[in-house]
mmCIF file of C-alpha atoms in Angstrom:
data_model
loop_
_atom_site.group_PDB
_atom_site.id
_atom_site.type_symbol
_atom_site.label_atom_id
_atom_site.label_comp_id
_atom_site.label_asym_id
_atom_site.label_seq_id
_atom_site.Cartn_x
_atom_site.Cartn_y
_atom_site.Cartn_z
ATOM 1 C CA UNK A 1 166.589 141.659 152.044
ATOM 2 C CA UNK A 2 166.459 145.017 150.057
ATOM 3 C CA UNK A 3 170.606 146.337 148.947
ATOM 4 C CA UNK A 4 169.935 149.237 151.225
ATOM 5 C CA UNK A 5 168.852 147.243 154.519
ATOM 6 C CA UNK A 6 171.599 147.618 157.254
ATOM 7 C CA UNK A 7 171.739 143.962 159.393
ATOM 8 C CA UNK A 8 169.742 144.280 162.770
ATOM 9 C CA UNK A 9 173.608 144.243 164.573
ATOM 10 C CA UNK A 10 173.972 147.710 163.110
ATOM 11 C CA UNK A 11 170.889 148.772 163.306
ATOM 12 C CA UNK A 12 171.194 147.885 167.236
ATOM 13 C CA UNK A 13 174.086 149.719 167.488
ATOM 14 C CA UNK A 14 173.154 152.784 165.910
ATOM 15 C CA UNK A 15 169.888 152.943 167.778
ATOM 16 C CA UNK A 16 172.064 152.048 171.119
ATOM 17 C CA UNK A 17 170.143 148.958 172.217
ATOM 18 C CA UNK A 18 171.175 145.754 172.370
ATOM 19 C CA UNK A 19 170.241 143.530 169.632
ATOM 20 C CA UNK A 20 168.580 141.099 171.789
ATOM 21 C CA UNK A 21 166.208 143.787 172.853
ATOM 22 C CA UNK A 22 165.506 144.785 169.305
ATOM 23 C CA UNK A 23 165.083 141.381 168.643
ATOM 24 C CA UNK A 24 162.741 141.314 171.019
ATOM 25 C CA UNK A 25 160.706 144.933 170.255
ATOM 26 C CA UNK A 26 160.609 142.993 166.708
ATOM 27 C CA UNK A 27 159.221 139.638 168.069
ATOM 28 C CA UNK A 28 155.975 141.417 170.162
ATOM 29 C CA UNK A 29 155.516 143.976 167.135
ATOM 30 C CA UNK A 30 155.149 140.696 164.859
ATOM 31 C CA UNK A 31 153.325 138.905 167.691
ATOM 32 C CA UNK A 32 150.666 141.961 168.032
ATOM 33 C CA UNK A 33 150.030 142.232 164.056
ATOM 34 C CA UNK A 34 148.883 138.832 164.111
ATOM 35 C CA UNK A 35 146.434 139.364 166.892
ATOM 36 C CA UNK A 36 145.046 142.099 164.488
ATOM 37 C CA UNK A 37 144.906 139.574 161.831
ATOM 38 C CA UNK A 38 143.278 136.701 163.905
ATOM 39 C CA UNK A 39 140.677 139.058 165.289
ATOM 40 C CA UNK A 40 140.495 142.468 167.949
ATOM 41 C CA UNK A 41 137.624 141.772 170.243
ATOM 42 C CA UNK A 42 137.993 145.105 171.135
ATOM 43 C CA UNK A 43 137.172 146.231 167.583
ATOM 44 C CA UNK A 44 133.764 148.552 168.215
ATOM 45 C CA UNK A 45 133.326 148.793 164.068
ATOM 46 C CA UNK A 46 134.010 144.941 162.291
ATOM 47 C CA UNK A 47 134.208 144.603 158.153
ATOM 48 C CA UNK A 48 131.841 142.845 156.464
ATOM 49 C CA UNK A 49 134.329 139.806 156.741
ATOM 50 C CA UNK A 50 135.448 140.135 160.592
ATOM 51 C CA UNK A 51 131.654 140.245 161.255
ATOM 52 C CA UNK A 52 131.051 136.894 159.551
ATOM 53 C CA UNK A 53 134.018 135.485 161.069
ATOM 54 C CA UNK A 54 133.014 136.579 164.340
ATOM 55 C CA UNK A 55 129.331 135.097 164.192
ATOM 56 C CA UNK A 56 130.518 131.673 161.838
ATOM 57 C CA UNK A 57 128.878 133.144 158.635
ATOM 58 C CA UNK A 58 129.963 133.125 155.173
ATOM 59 C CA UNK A 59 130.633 137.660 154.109
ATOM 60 C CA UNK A 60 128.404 136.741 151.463
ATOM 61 C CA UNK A 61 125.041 135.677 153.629
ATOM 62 C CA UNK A 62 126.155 138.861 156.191
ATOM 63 C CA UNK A 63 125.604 141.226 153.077
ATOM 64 C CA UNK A 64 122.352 139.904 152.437
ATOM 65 C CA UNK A 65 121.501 140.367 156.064
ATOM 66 C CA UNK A 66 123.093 143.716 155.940
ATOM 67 C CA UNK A 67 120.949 144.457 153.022
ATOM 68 C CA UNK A 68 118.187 143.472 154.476
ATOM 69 C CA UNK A 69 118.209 145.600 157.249
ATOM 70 C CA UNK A 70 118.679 142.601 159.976
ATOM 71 C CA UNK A 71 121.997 143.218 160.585
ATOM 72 C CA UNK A 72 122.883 147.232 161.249
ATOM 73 C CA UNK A 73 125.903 148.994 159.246
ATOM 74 C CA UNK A 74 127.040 152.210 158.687
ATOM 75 C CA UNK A 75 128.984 153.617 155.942
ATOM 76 C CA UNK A 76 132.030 155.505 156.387
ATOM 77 C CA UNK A 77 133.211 156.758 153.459
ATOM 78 C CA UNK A 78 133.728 154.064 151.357
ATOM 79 C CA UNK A 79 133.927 151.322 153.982
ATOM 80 C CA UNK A 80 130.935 149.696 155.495
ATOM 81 C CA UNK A 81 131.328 148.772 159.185
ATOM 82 C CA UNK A 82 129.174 146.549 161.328
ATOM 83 C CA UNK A 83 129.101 147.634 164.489
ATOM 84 C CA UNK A 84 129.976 144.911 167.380
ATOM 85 C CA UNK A 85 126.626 145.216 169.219
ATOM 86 C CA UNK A 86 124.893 145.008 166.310
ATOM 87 C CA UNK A 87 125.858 141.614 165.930
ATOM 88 C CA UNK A 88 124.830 140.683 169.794
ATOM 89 C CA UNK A 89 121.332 141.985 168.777
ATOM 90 C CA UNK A 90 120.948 139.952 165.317
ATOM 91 C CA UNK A 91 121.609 136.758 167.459
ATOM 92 C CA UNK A 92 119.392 138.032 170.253
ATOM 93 C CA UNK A 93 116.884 138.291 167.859
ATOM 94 C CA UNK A 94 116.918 135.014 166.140
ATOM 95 C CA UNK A 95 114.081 132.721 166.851
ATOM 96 C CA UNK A 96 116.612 129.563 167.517
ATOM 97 C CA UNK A 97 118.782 131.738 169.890
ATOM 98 C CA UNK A 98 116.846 130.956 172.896
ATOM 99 C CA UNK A 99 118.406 127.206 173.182
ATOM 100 C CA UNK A 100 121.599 127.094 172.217
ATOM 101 C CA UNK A 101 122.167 123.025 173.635
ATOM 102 C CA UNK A 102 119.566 122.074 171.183
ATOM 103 C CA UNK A 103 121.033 120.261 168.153
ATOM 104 C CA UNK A 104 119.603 120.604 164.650
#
């Protein structure tokens, strides 16, 4: 803990909550950043390495369909974002993706 960091009872008391509510704002705070972490589905623009996650990929063979054109990106600024749909429509396209219950 840094010198300067008050303990959460004080920190409770000067913010006028009880500390088992703070404890509590701390716990879903913690809870939500690991959601983040794990994944957003809701996420319209991935990275490079959520989109490989997402679609069981390695980020390396993703760039080399971003660079090819088969998956869609866009740059934004410095970051490169794959949009969510574009990853629907790579699969869509793929000439296996028409059985899925067939095993290799």
């Amino acid at each position: 803990m840094p010198e300067n960091a008050l303990p959460i009872t004080q920190i409770a008391q000067l913010l006028g909550v009880s500390e088992t509510e703070l404890r509590a704002l701390m716990n879903q705070r913690d809870a939500s950043r690991s959601d983040v972490s794990h994944g957003d589905a809701t996420l319209v623009g991935l990275t490079v390495a959520e989109a490989a996650r997402r679609i069981g990929i390695g980020r390396t063979k993703l760039y080399e369909y971003v660079s090819s054109g088969e998956i869609s990106s866009v740059k934004i600024g410095r970051l490169r974002r794959i949009p969510a749909e574009a990853l629907n429509d790579f699969l869509d396209r793929r000439p296996d993706s028409a059985d899925y219950t067939t095993a290799a």
